[in-house]
Coordinates of C-alpha atoms and ligand atoms in Angstrom, one line a residue:
Chain J
M1 CA -23.4 23.4 -40.3
N2 CA -23.4 20.2 -38.4
S3 CA -21.1 19.3 -35.8
K4 CA -18.9 17.2 -37.8
T5 CA -18.0 20.0 -40.3
Q6 CA -17.6 22.3 -37.3
N7 CA -15.1 19.7 -35.7
K8 CA -13.2 19.6 -39.1
M9 CA -13.2 23.2 -39.5
A10 CA -11.9 23.8 -35.9
I11 CA -9.1 21.1 -36.4
G12 CA -8.2 22.8 -39.5
A13 CA -7.7 26.2 -38.0
L14 CA -5.9 24.8 -34.9
Y15 CA -3.5 22.9 -37.4
G16 CA -3.1 26.1 -39.4
I17 CA -2.1 28.2 -36.3
A18 CA 0.3 25.4 -35.1
G19 CA 1.9 25.2 -38.5
F20 CA 2.3 29.0 -38.6
V21 CA 4.1 29.0 -35.3
V22 CA 6.4 26.2 -36.3
L23 CA 7.1 28.0 -39.5
I24 CA 8.2 31.1 -37.8
L25 CA 10.4 29.1 -35.5
L26 CA 12.1 27.3 -38.4
A27 CA 12.5 30.5 -40.4
L28 CA 14.2 32.1 -37.5
L29 CA 16.4 29.2 -36.7
G30 CA 17.2 28.7 -40.2
Y31 CA 18.3 32.3 -40.8
I32 CA 20.3 32.2 -37.6
L33 CA 22.0 29.1 -38.2
I34 CA 22.5 29.5 -42.0
S35 CA 24.1 33.0 -41.6
G36 CA 25.9 32.0 -38.5
T37 CA 27.4 28.5 -38.9
P38 CA 29.8 29.5 -41.6
Q39 CA 31.6 31.8 -39.1
L40 CA 32.1 29.1 -36.6
S41 CA 35.7 27.5 -36.2
W42 CA 37.7 26.6 -33.5
H43 CA 39.4 29.8 -33.6
F44 CA 36.2 31.8 -33.2
L45 CA 35.0 29.8 -30.3
T46 CA 38.2 30.2 -28.2
A47 CA 40.0 33.3 -29.3
P48 CA 39.5 36.5 -27.5
A49 CA 37.5 39.2 -28.9
K50 CA 39.0 42.2 -30.8
A51 CA 37.8 45.6 -30.5
F52 CA 39.0 47.3 -33.6
L53 CA 40.5 44.5 -36.0
K54 CA 38.9 41.7 -37.6
G55 CA 39.3 38.1 -36.8
G56 CA 38.3 38.2 -33.1
G57 CA 36.5 35.4 -31.3
V58 CA 34.2 34.8 -28.7
G59 CA 36.1 32.4 -26.4
V60 CA 36.1 34.7 -23.3
Q61 CA 32.4 35.6 -23.7
L62 CA 31.5 31.9 -24.0
F63 CA 33.4 30.9 -20.9
N64 CA 31.9 33.8 -19.0
S65 CA 28.4 32.8 -20.2
F66 CA 29.0 29.3 -18.7
Y67 CA 30.7 30.5 -15.6
L68 CA 28.0 32.8 -14.9
L69 CA 25.2 30.2 -15.5
F70 CA 27.2 27.8 -13.2
L71 CA 27.3 30.5 -10.3
A72 CA 23.8 31.7 -10.8
M73 CA 22.6 28.0 -10.6
L74 CA 24.8 27.3 -7.6
I75 CA 23.2 30.2 -5.7
S76 CA 19.4 29.8 -7.2
F77 CA 19.0 26.0 -7.2
P78 CA 19.3 25.4 -3.4
I79 CA 17.0 28.3 -2.7
A80 CA 14.4 27.4 -5.2
L81 CA 14.6 23.8 -4.0
G82 CA 14.1 24.8 -0.4
A83 CA 11.3 27.3 -1.5
A84 CA 9.4 24.7 -3.5
I85 CA 9.7 21.9 -1.0
Y86 CA 8.5 24.2 1.9
L87 CA 5.6 25.6 -0.3
Y88 CA 4.3 22.3 -1.7
E89 CA 5.2 19.8 0.8
Y90 CA 4.8 21.7 4.3
A91 CA 3.1 25.1 3.8
K92 CA -0.6 25.2 4.7
N93 CA -2.7 27.6 2.9
N94 CA -2.6 30.8 4.8
W95 CA -1.8 34.5 4.3
L96 CA 2.1 33.8 4.6
T97 CA 2.1 31.3 1.7
T98 CA -0.3 33.3 -0.4
T99 CA 2.1 36.3 0.1
I100 CA 5.0 34.2 -0.9
R101 CA 3.3 32.8 -4.0
T102 CA 2.1 36.2 -5.1
A103 CA 5.5 37.6 -4.5
I104 CA 7.1 34.8 -6.8
E105 CA 4.4 35.4 -9.3
I106 CA 5.3 39.1 -9.5
L107 CA 8.9 38.5 -9.5
S108 CA 8.6 36.0 -12.4
S109 CA 6.8 38.6 -14.4
L110 CA 9.4 41.5 -13.9
P111 CA 10.9 42.5 -17.1
S112 CA 14.5 41.4 -17.1
V113 CA 15.7 45.0 -17.7
V114 CA 14.2 45.9 -14.5
V115 CA 16.0 43.1 -12.6
G116 CA 19.2 44.3 -14.1
L117 CA 18.7 47.9 -13.1
F118 CA 17.7 46.9 -9.6
G119 CA 21.0 44.6 -9.7
F120 CA 23.1 47.5 -10.8
L121 CA 21.7 49.8 -7.9
F122 CA 21.7 47.1 -5.3
F123 CA 24.7 44.8 -6.1
V124 CA 26.9 47.0 -8.1
V125 CA 26.4 50.3 -6.4
K126 CA 25.1 49.6 -3.0
L127 CA 27.0 46.6 -2.1
R128 CA 30.1 47.8 -4.1
L129 CA 30.3 44.5 -5.9
G130 CA 31.1 46.6 -9.2
F131 CA 30.5 45.3 -12.6
S132 CA 31.3 41.7 -11.8
I133 CA 30.4 38.0 -12.3
L134 CA 29.1 38.0 -8.8
S135 CA 26.7 40.9 -9.4
G136 CA 25.7 39.2 -12.6
A137 CA 25.1 35.9 -10.8
F138 CA 22.9 37.6 -8.1
A139 CA 20.9 39.3 -10.9
L140 CA 20.5 36.2 -12.7
T141 CA 19.4 34.4 -9.3
F142 CA 16.7 37.1 -9.0
F143 CA 15.6 36.4 -12.6
N144 CA 15.8 32.7 -12.3
L145 CA 14.5 32.0 -8.8
P146 CA 10.9 32.4 -9.3
L147 CA 10.7 30.4 -12.6
L148 CA 12.9 27.6 -11.0
T149 CA 10.8 27.6 -7.8
R150 CA 7.6 27.3 -10.0
S151 CA 9.1 24.4 -12.1
I152 CA 10.4 22.5 -9.1
E153 CA 7.0 22.8 -7.5
D154 CA 5.5 21.5 -10.5
S155 CA 7.8 18.7 -10.5
L156 CA 6.7 17.9 -7.0
R157 CA 3.0 18.2 -8.0
T158 CA 3.5 15.4 -10.5
I159 CA 4.4 12.9 -7.9
S160 CA 1.1 11.3 -6.8
E161 CA -0.3 11.9 -3.4
T162 CA -0.5 8.0 -2.9
Q163 CA 3.4 8.0 -2.9
R164 CA 3.3 10.4 0.0
E165 CA 0.8 8.3 1.8
G166 CA 2.6 5.3 1.2
G167 CA 5.8 6.7 2.7
L168 CA 4.1 8.2 5.7
A169 CA 2.1 4.9 6.1
L170 CA 5.4 3.1 6.3
G171 CA 6.6 5.1 9.4
L172 CA 8.8 7.5 7.7
S173 CA 8.6 11.1 8.9
R174 CA 7.4 13.9 6.6
W175 CA 11.1 14.9 6.0
E176 CA 12.1 11.2 5.3
T177 CA 9.1 11.0 2.9
V178 CA 10.1 14.1 1.0
T179 CA 13.8 13.4 0.8
K180 CA 13.8 9.7 0.3
V181 CA 10.8 9.1 -1.7
I182 CA 9.4 12.2 -3.3
L183 CA 12.6 13.9 -4.4
P184 CA 14.2 11.0 -5.9
A185 CA 10.9 10.2 -7.9
A186 CA 10.9 13.8 -8.9
V187 CA 14.4 14.0 -10.0
P188 CA 14.1 13.5 -13.7
S189 CA 11.5 16.1 -14.0
I190 CA 13.4 18.6 -11.7
L191 CA 16.6 18.1 -13.8
T192 CA 14.5 18.8 -17.0
G193 CA 13.2 22.0 -15.4
V194 CA 16.7 23.1 -14.3
I195 CA 18.3 22.5 -17.8
L196 CA 15.6 24.5 -19.4
S197 CA 15.9 27.3 -17.0
A198 CA 19.6 27.0 -17.7
G199 CA 18.9 27.9 -21.3
R200 CA 16.9 30.9 -20.4
V201 CA 19.5 32.1 -18.2
F202 CA 22.2 31.5 -20.7
G203 CA 20.4 33.6 -23.4
E204 CA 19.7 36.5 -21.0
A205 CA 21.2 39.9 -21.8
A206 CA 19.3 42.8 -20.3
A207 CA 19.7 41.7 -16.8
L208 CA 23.3 41.4 -17.2
I209 CA 24.3 44.6 -19.2
Y210 CA 24.5 46.6 -16.0
T211 CA 25.6 44.1 -13.6
A212 CA 28.1 41.6 -15.1
G213 CA 29.3 44.5 -17.3
Q214 CA 30.0 44.8 -21.0
S215 CA 33.7 44.3 -21.0
A216 CA 35.5 41.2 -21.3
P217 CA 39.2 41.5 -20.1
A218 CA 41.6 39.0 -21.7
L219 CA 41.9 35.9 -19.4
N220 CA 44.7 33.9 -18.7
F221 CA 43.5 30.5 -18.9
M222 CA 46.6 28.9 -17.1
D223 CA 45.8 30.8 -13.9
W224 CA 43.0 29.1 -11.9
N225 CA 43.5 31.1 -8.6
P226 CA 40.2 32.9 -8.3
F227 CA 41.9 35.7 -6.4
N228 CA 44.0 36.9 -9.5
I229 CA 42.3 39.4 -11.5
S230 CA 43.1 37.8 -14.8
S231 CA 42.0 34.3 -13.6
P232 CA 38.9 33.0 -15.4
L233 CA 37.6 31.9 -12.0
N234 CA 37.9 35.3 -10.4
P235 CA 34.2 36.2 -9.4
M236 CA 35.0 39.9 -9.1
R237 CA 36.1 40.6 -12.7
P238 CA 33.6 42.2 -15.2
A239 CA 32.4 39.7 -17.5
E240 CA 30.6 40.3 -20.8
T241 CA 28.7 37.3 -21.9
L242 CA 27.7 35.9 -25.3
A243 CA 24.2 37.5 -25.3
V244 CA 25.5 40.7 -24.1
H245 CA 28.2 40.6 -26.7
I246 CA 25.7 40.1 -29.5
W247 CA 23.8 43.2 -28.0
K248 CA 26.9 45.3 -27.8
I249 CA 28.2 44.4 -31.4
N250 CA 25.0 45.3 -32.9
S251 CA 24.6 48.5 -31.1
E252 CA 28.1 49.9 -31.1
G253 CA 30.4 47.3 -32.7
I254 CA 33.2 48.9 -34.6
M255 CA 35.3 46.0 -35.8
P256 CA 35.2 45.5 -39.6
D257 CA 33.7 42.1 -39.2
A258 CA 31.0 42.9 -36.7
K259 CA 28.2 41.5 -38.8
A260 CA 30.0 38.1 -39.1
I261 CA 30.9 37.9 -35.6
S262 CA 27.4 38.8 -34.5
S263 CA 26.0 36.1 -36.7
G264 CA 28.5 33.6 -35.5
S265 CA 27.7 34.5 -31.8
S266 CA 24.0 34.3 -32.4
A267 CA 24.5 30.9 -34.0
V268 CA 26.5 29.6 -31.0
L269 CA 23.9 31.1 -28.5
V270 CA 21.0 29.3 -30.4
L271 CA 23.0 26.0 -30.7
A272 CA 23.8 26.0 -26.9
I273 CA 20.2 26.6 -26.1
L274 CA 19.0 23.9 -28.5
I275 CA 21.6 21.6 -26.9
F276 CA 20.1 22.4 -23.5
N277 CA 16.7 21.7 -24.5
F278 CA 17.5 18.4 -26.2
A279 CA 19.7 17.6 -23.3
A280 CA 16.8 18.2 -21.0
R281 CA 14.6 15.9 -22.8
Y282 CA 17.0 13.1 -23.2
L283 CA 18.4 13.1 -19.7
G284 CA 15.0 13.5 -18.1
K285 CA 13.7 10.5 -20.2
R286 CA 16.8 8.5 -19.5
L287 CA 16.7 9.1 -15.8
Y288 CA 13.0 8.3 -15.7
K289 CA 13.5 5.1 -17.4
R290 CA 16.5 4.2 -15.1
L291 CA 14.5 4.9 -12.1
T292 CA 11.3 3.2 -13.2
S293 CA 12.3 0.2 -15.2
A294 CA 14.9 -2.5 -15.1
Chain O
M1 CA -10.2 -15.0 23.4
S2 CA -7.0 -13.1 23.2
E3 CA -6.2 -9.6 24.5
E4 CA -7.6 -6.3 22.9
I5 CA -4.9 -4.8 20.9
L6 CA -6.8 -1.8 19.7
T7 CA -9.8 0.0 21.1
T8 CA -11.9 3.0 20.0
Q9 CA -14.2 4.9 22.4
D10 CA -16.7 7.4 21.4
L11 CA -14.8 8.3 18.4
H12 CA -16.0 11.3 16.5
L13 CA -14.4 12.9 13.5
Y14 CA -15.3 16.1 11.7
Y15 CA -14.3 17.3 8.4
G16 CA -14.8 21.2 9.0
D17 CA -18.0 21.0 10.7
K18 CA -19.4 18.1 9.0
E19 CA -19.6 15.0 11.2
A20 CA -18.2 11.8 9.4
L21 CA -17.9 9.6 12.6
K22 CA -20.6 9.9 15.1
G23 CA -19.3 8.0 18.1
I24 CA -17.7 4.8 17.1
N25 CA -17.1 2.2 19.9
L26 CA -15.2 -0.8 18.4
D27 CA -12.4 -3.0 19.8
F28 CA -9.9 -5.4 18.0
T29 CA -8.6 -8.5 19.5
E30 CA -5.1 -9.6 18.7
K31 CA -4.8 -11.6 15.2
G32 CA -7.3 -12.5 12.9
I33 CA -9.1 -10.4 10.2
T34 CA -12.0 -7.9 10.7
A35 CA -13.8 -6.6 7.7
L36 CA -15.4 -3.2 7.6
I37 CA -18.4 -3.0 5.3
G38 CA -21.1 -0.4 4.5
P39 CA -22.5 1.8 1.7
S40 CA -20.3 4.3 0.0
G41 CA -19.7 7.4 2.0
C42 CA -20.6 5.9 5.4
G43 CA -17.1 6.5 6.9
K44 CA -15.3 3.3 6.6
S45 CA -12.1 4.9 5.1
T46 CA -12.4 7.7 7.4
Y47 CA -12.6 5.2 10.4
L48 CA -9.5 3.2 9.2
R49 CA -7.4 6.2 8.7
T50 CA -8.0 7.4 12.3
L51 CA -6.3 4.1 13.5
N52 CA -2.9 5.2 12.2
R53 CA -3.4 8.9 12.2
M54 CA -3.3 9.1 8.5
N55 CA -6.2 11.7 8.8
D56 CA -3.7 14.1 10.4
L57 CA -2.7 15.0 6.8
I58 CA -6.1 16.5 6.0
P59 CA -6.5 19.9 7.0
N60 CA -9.4 21.0 9.2
V61 CA -10.1 17.5 10.8
T62 CA -11.2 17.4 14.4
I63 CA -11.1 14.1 16.3
T64 CA -12.6 13.5 19.6
G65 CA -12.7 10.2 21.7
T66 CA -9.9 7.8 22.5
I67 CA -8.1 5.3 20.4
K68 CA -5.9 3.0 22.5
F69 CA -3.2 0.8 20.9
K70 CA -2.0 -1.6 23.7
D71 CA -2.8 1.0 26.3
Q72 CA -1.0 3.8 24.6
D73 CA -3.2 6.6 23.7
L74 CA -2.8 7.3 19.9
Y75 CA -4.1 10.8 20.0
S76 CA -2.2 12.0 23.3
P77 CA 0.1 14.9 22.7
S78 CA 3.2 12.8 23.3
A79 CA 2.1 10.1 20.8
D80 CA 4.8 9.6 18.1
T81 CA 3.0 9.3 14.7
V82 CA 6.0 8.0 13.0
Q83 CA 6.2 5.2 15.5
I84 CA 2.7 4.5 15.5
R85 CA 2.6 4.0 11.8
K86 CA 5.5 1.6 12.0
E87 CA 3.5 -0.5 14.3
I88 CA 0.2 0.0 12.4
G89 CA 1.0 -0.4 8.7
M90 CA -1.5 0.6 5.7
V91 CA -2.0 -0.7 2.5
F92 CA -4.1 1.5 -0.1
Q93 CA -6.7 1.1 -2.9
Q94 CA -4.3 1.9 -5.4
P95 CA -1.1 -0.1 -5.5
N96 CA 1.5 2.7 -4.7
P97 CA 5.0 1.2 -5.1
F98 CA 7.7 3.6 -5.0
P99 CA 9.5 4.1 -8.5
F100 CA 12.4 2.0 -7.4
S101 CA 13.4 -1.8 -7.7
I102 CA 11.2 -4.3 -6.0
Y103 CA 14.0 -5.0 -3.6
D104 CA 14.4 -1.4 -2.7
N105 CA 10.7 -1.0 -2.2
V106 CA 10.5 -3.8 0.2
I107 CA 13.4 -2.5 2.2
Y108 CA 12.9 1.0 2.2
G109 CA 11.4 1.4 5.7
L110 CA 14.2 -0.6 7.2
R111 CA 16.9 1.1 5.1
I112 CA 15.8 4.6 6.3
A113 CA 15.7 3.5 9.8
G114 CA 19.3 2.7 9.4
E115 CA 19.6 -1.1 8.8
K116 CA 22.8 -1.7 6.8
D117 CA 23.4 -5.4 7.1
K118 CA 23.1 -6.7 3.5
E119 CA 22.5 -10.3 4.7
K120 CA 19.8 -9.2 7.2
L121 CA 18.0 -7.0 4.4
D122 CA 18.2 -9.9 1.9
A123 CA 16.5 -12.2 4.4
V124 CA 13.8 -9.5 5.1
V125 CA 13.1 -9.1 1.6
E126 CA 12.8 -12.9 1.0
K127 CA 10.5 -13.4 4.1
S128 CA 8.3 -10.5 3.5
L129 CA 7.7 -11.3 -0.1
R130 CA 7.1 -14.9 0.8
Q131 CA 4.7 -13.9 3.4
A132 CA 2.9 -11.6 0.7
A133 CA 2.9 -14.7 -1.5
V134 CA 4.7 -12.9 -4.4
W135 CA 8.2 -14.2 -3.9
D136 CA 8.0 -16.9 -6.7
E137 CA 6.8 -14.4 -9.3
V138 CA 9.5 -11.7 -8.6
K139 CA 12.5 -13.5 -7.1
D140 CA 14.3 -13.4 -10.5
H141 CA 14.1 -9.7 -11.0
L142 CA 14.3 -8.2 -7.7
H143 CA 16.4 -5.5 -8.9
E144 CA 14.0 -4.4 -11.7
S145 CA 11.6 -1.8 -11.3
A146 CA 8.4 -2.5 -9.1
L147 CA 6.3 -0.3 -11.6
A148 CA 6.9 -3.0 -14.3
L149 CA 4.7 -5.5 -12.3
S150 CA 1.0 -6.1 -12.8
G151 CA -1.3 -4.4 -10.5
G152 CA -1.9 -7.3 -8.4
Q153 CA 1.8 -8.1 -8.0
Q154 CA 2.4 -4.5 -7.2
Q155 CA -0.3 -4.7 -4.4
R156 CA 1.3 -7.7 -2.8
V157 CA 4.7 -6.0 -3.0
C158 CA 3.2 -3.1 -1.2
I159 CA 2.0 -5.6 1.5
A160 CA 5.5 -7.0 1.6
R161 CA 6.7 -3.4 2.1
V162 CA 4.6 -3.0 5.1
L163 CA 5.4 -6.5 6.5
A164 CA 9.1 -5.7 6.3
V165 CA 8.9 -3.1 9.0
S166 CA 7.1 -5.8 11.2
P167 CA 3.8 -4.1 12.2
E168 CA 1.3 -5.6 14.6
I169 CA -1.6 -4.3 12.8
I170 CA -2.1 -3.9 9.0
L171 CA -5.0 -1.7 7.7
L172 CA -6.2 -2.3 4.2
D173 CA -8.6 0.0 2.3
E174 CA -10.3 -1.9 -0.5
P175 CA -7.1 -3.5 -1.5
T176 CA -8.3 -5.4 -4.2
S177 CA -11.0 -3.0 -5.8
A178 CA -8.5 -1.9 -8.5
L179 CA -7.6 -5.4 -9.3
D180 CA -8.9 -8.3 -11.5
P181 CA -10.4 -11.2 -10.0
V182 CA -7.5 -13.5 -10.2
S183 CA -5.2 -11.0 -8.5
S184 CA -7.9 -10.4 -6.0
S185 CA -8.1 -14.0 -4.9
Q186 CA -4.4 -14.1 -4.8
I187 CA -4.5 -11.2 -2.3
E188 CA -7.2 -12.9 -0.3
A189 CA -5.1 -16.0 0.0
T190 CA -2.2 -13.8 1.1
L191 CA -4.2 -12.3 3.9
L192 CA -5.6 -15.7 5.0
N193 CA -2.1 -16.5 5.5
L194 CA -1.2 -13.6 7.5
R195 CA -4.2 -13.8 9.8
H196 CA -2.4 -16.0 12.3
D197 CA 0.4 -13.6 12.7
Y198 CA -1.0 -10.1 12.3
T199 CA -4.1 -8.1 13.4
I200 CA -5.7 -7.3 10.1
I201 CA -8.4 -4.7 9.5
I202 CA -9.8 -4.6 5.9
V203 CA -12.5 -2.3 4.3
T204 CA -14.0 -3.9 1.5
H205 CA -17.2 -3.4 -0.8
N206 CA -17.1 -7.0 -1.7
L207 CA -19.4 -8.7 0.6
Q208 CA -18.4 -12.2 -0.7
Q209 CA -14.8 -11.1 0.0
A210 CA -15.7 -10.2 3.7
S211 CA -17.5 -13.6 4.1
R212 CA -14.6 -15.5 2.6
I213 CA -11.8 -14.0 4.7
A214 CA -13.1 -12.1 7.7
D215 CA -13.3 -13.6 11.1
R216 CA -15.2 -10.7 12.3
T217 CA -17.3 -8.1 10.2
A218 CA -18.4 -4.6 11.3
F219 CA -21.2 -2.9 9.4
F220 CA -21.0 1.0 9.1
M221 CA -23.6 3.4 8.0
N222 CA -23.9 7.2 8.0
G223 CA -20.9 7.5 10.3
E224 CA -22.2 5.0 12.8
L225 CA -21.3 1.4 13.7
V226 CA -24.5 -0.4 13.3
E227 CA -23.2 -3.8 14.4
V228 CA -20.2 -6.0 14.9
D229 CA -20.0 -9.6 15.2
Q230 CA -18.6 -13.0 13.9
T231 CA -18.7 -12.8 10.2
K232 CA -21.2 -15.8 10.0
N233 CA -23.5 -14.3 12.3
I234 CA -23.6 -10.9 10.4
F235 CA -24.4 -12.7 7.1
M236 CA -26.5 -15.6 8.3
N237 CA -28.1 -13.9 11.3
P238 CA -27.8 -10.2 11.6
A239 CA -29.2 -8.5 14.8
K240 CA -30.2 -5.3 13.1
K241 CA -32.7 -4.7 10.3
Q242 CA -30.3 -2.2 8.5
T243 CA -27.6 -4.8 8.5
E244 CA -30.0 -7.6 7.0
D245 CA -31.1 -5.0 4.4
Y246 CA -27.7 -4.2 3.2
I247 CA -26.4 -7.7 3.3
S248 CA -29.4 -8.8 1.1
G249 CA -28.6 -6.0 -1.3
R250 CA -31.6 -3.9 -0.7
F251 CA -29.6 -0.8 -0.7
G252 CA -26.1 0.7 -0.8
Ligands
ATP301 N1 -10.9 15.1 2.9 C1 -12.4 15.0 3.1 N2 -12.9 16.4 3.4 C2 -14.2 16.5 3.5 N3 -15.0 15.3 3.5 C3 -14.7 14.2 3.5 C4 -13.2 14.0 3.3 N4 -13.0 12.5 3.1 C5 -14.3 12.0 3.2 N5 -15.1 13.1 3.4 C6 -16.6 12.6 3.6 O1 -16.8 11.9 4.8 C7 -17.9 10.7 4.6 C8 -17.1 9.5 4.7 O2 -16.1 9.2 3.7 P1 -15.3 8.0 3.6 O3 -14.3 8.1 2.5 O4 -14.7 7.6 5.0 O5 -16.3 7.0 3.1 P2 -16.2 5.4 2.8 O6 -16.9 4.7 3.5 O7 -14.8 4.9 2.7 O8 -16.8 5.4 1.3 P3 -16.3 4.5 0.0 O9 -16.9 3.2 0.3 O10 -16.9 5.4 -1.2 O11 -14.9 4.6 0.0 C9 -18.2 11.1 3.1 O12 -19.5 11.8 3.2 C10 -17.2 12.0 2.6 O13 -17.9 12.8 1.6
MG302 MG1 -13.5 4.4 1.1

């Protein structure tokens, strides 16, 4: 067999594998969207869930998902940014940074259910935060931090060393070089990473079941005082998210339209994550263009 | 002969335990262009980077000896590297404009230093770009990205960026080796323009370039300074055999 036919066969095999993966993805997406989208309506997206009757919605769960995501990002982004800047721009290679990197590595490969149970024992029980948005946000932070740190570090790595030298050679301090040259140049790629990790966090269920809880008390969307128990902004209330809701309906849902609600919720979740992904690409590209061209 | 602005005495530099500079003694007088030439790997870039402490960025570098910039010891513990690099600017082999507009590139150093006066910044941008001989080509799109320019224009914008912080010395490490001949000769013309106002030290592999623009030329080999003299002496009448061999293309 000559190298040309070998080459052709290899390419054929790779195309086959790639095609297979795409096919699985399309089949999954198609199934979820086809069975789910007919359930979608304004009512479904905004109404509270019903435990025993049909006709419930996922309004509260949807809000909870976004609020939790927002809080988790609010906590994890600054930490991840700081850690990534320290690791990539400042730290020398020594035992300390090796340890930190290994810790991040291990943290990122922990199964999310373990993170969830840890969150339950530590935040819910030990710190007495109870089943609450705050406990959930902390658990998600643990889940998200390593991945986000890594993604920001990768973004910093894409900025060429010549840019750092350029900044320093201009008489900027290291800090000024990082904040005024490197970070602005890395913003599009950092943003892409943040949105992609937001998609992952948004779909997370296992880490939340025992931290943010599985109940979604009705919310009063007129009450924006975070200290009131029925206020959507109250971080101490239990908050079932969309992903947890899907899990719950499928394991113990007793409403008559459980199947439909689960399909509809899945479609909402998948659509939200697709939107995150496309938004990440679009915004990243737009920003990069704006920063680099006219 | 004018004052010596920069002096190096018995400068040794080690990467780990590998000695890359083996006791360099070399002085620079104010204004004019000095070219550093020599075979690949002889330590030209290493030497140049000791002059504004860019080697500090590389781990495991040990430097001994003295470098004085106007009687200030560059490597004394109290030396302020940030200030040093403002006074001793550097242009690199690969044009490295920041991914911002041309205007922002040029004023970046000043703006970060806290200068806010728009009129003053505008004036500096125009002056620096004119000095770098690129003003006419970019004046109509100052607010477009510097990355959209050609390599040669980018390099001249980088020179303007250095000029804008008004350094006394400008170090250039093979600034034309990534450029086409036309852009190269524009950079050369730019440097010839600047030689009356700045002390310029340029590393080049292009012997013709050295002979065209440099007032003085220093020949390095294997981490040592072989000889330094007026450019025409180095090329017409070198004192050392090694220099003659290199100039006549017998090695390197
Ligand atoms: N970061 C580094 N770590 C270890 N050794 C280095 C490093 N940089 C350069 N060297 C070594 O030091 C010596 C001098 O390198 P330098 O880059 O100064 O040479 P040069 O004269 O600029 O060469 P060229 O003309 O190819 O640019 C070389 O032997 C090189 O391998
Ligand atoms: Mg070099």
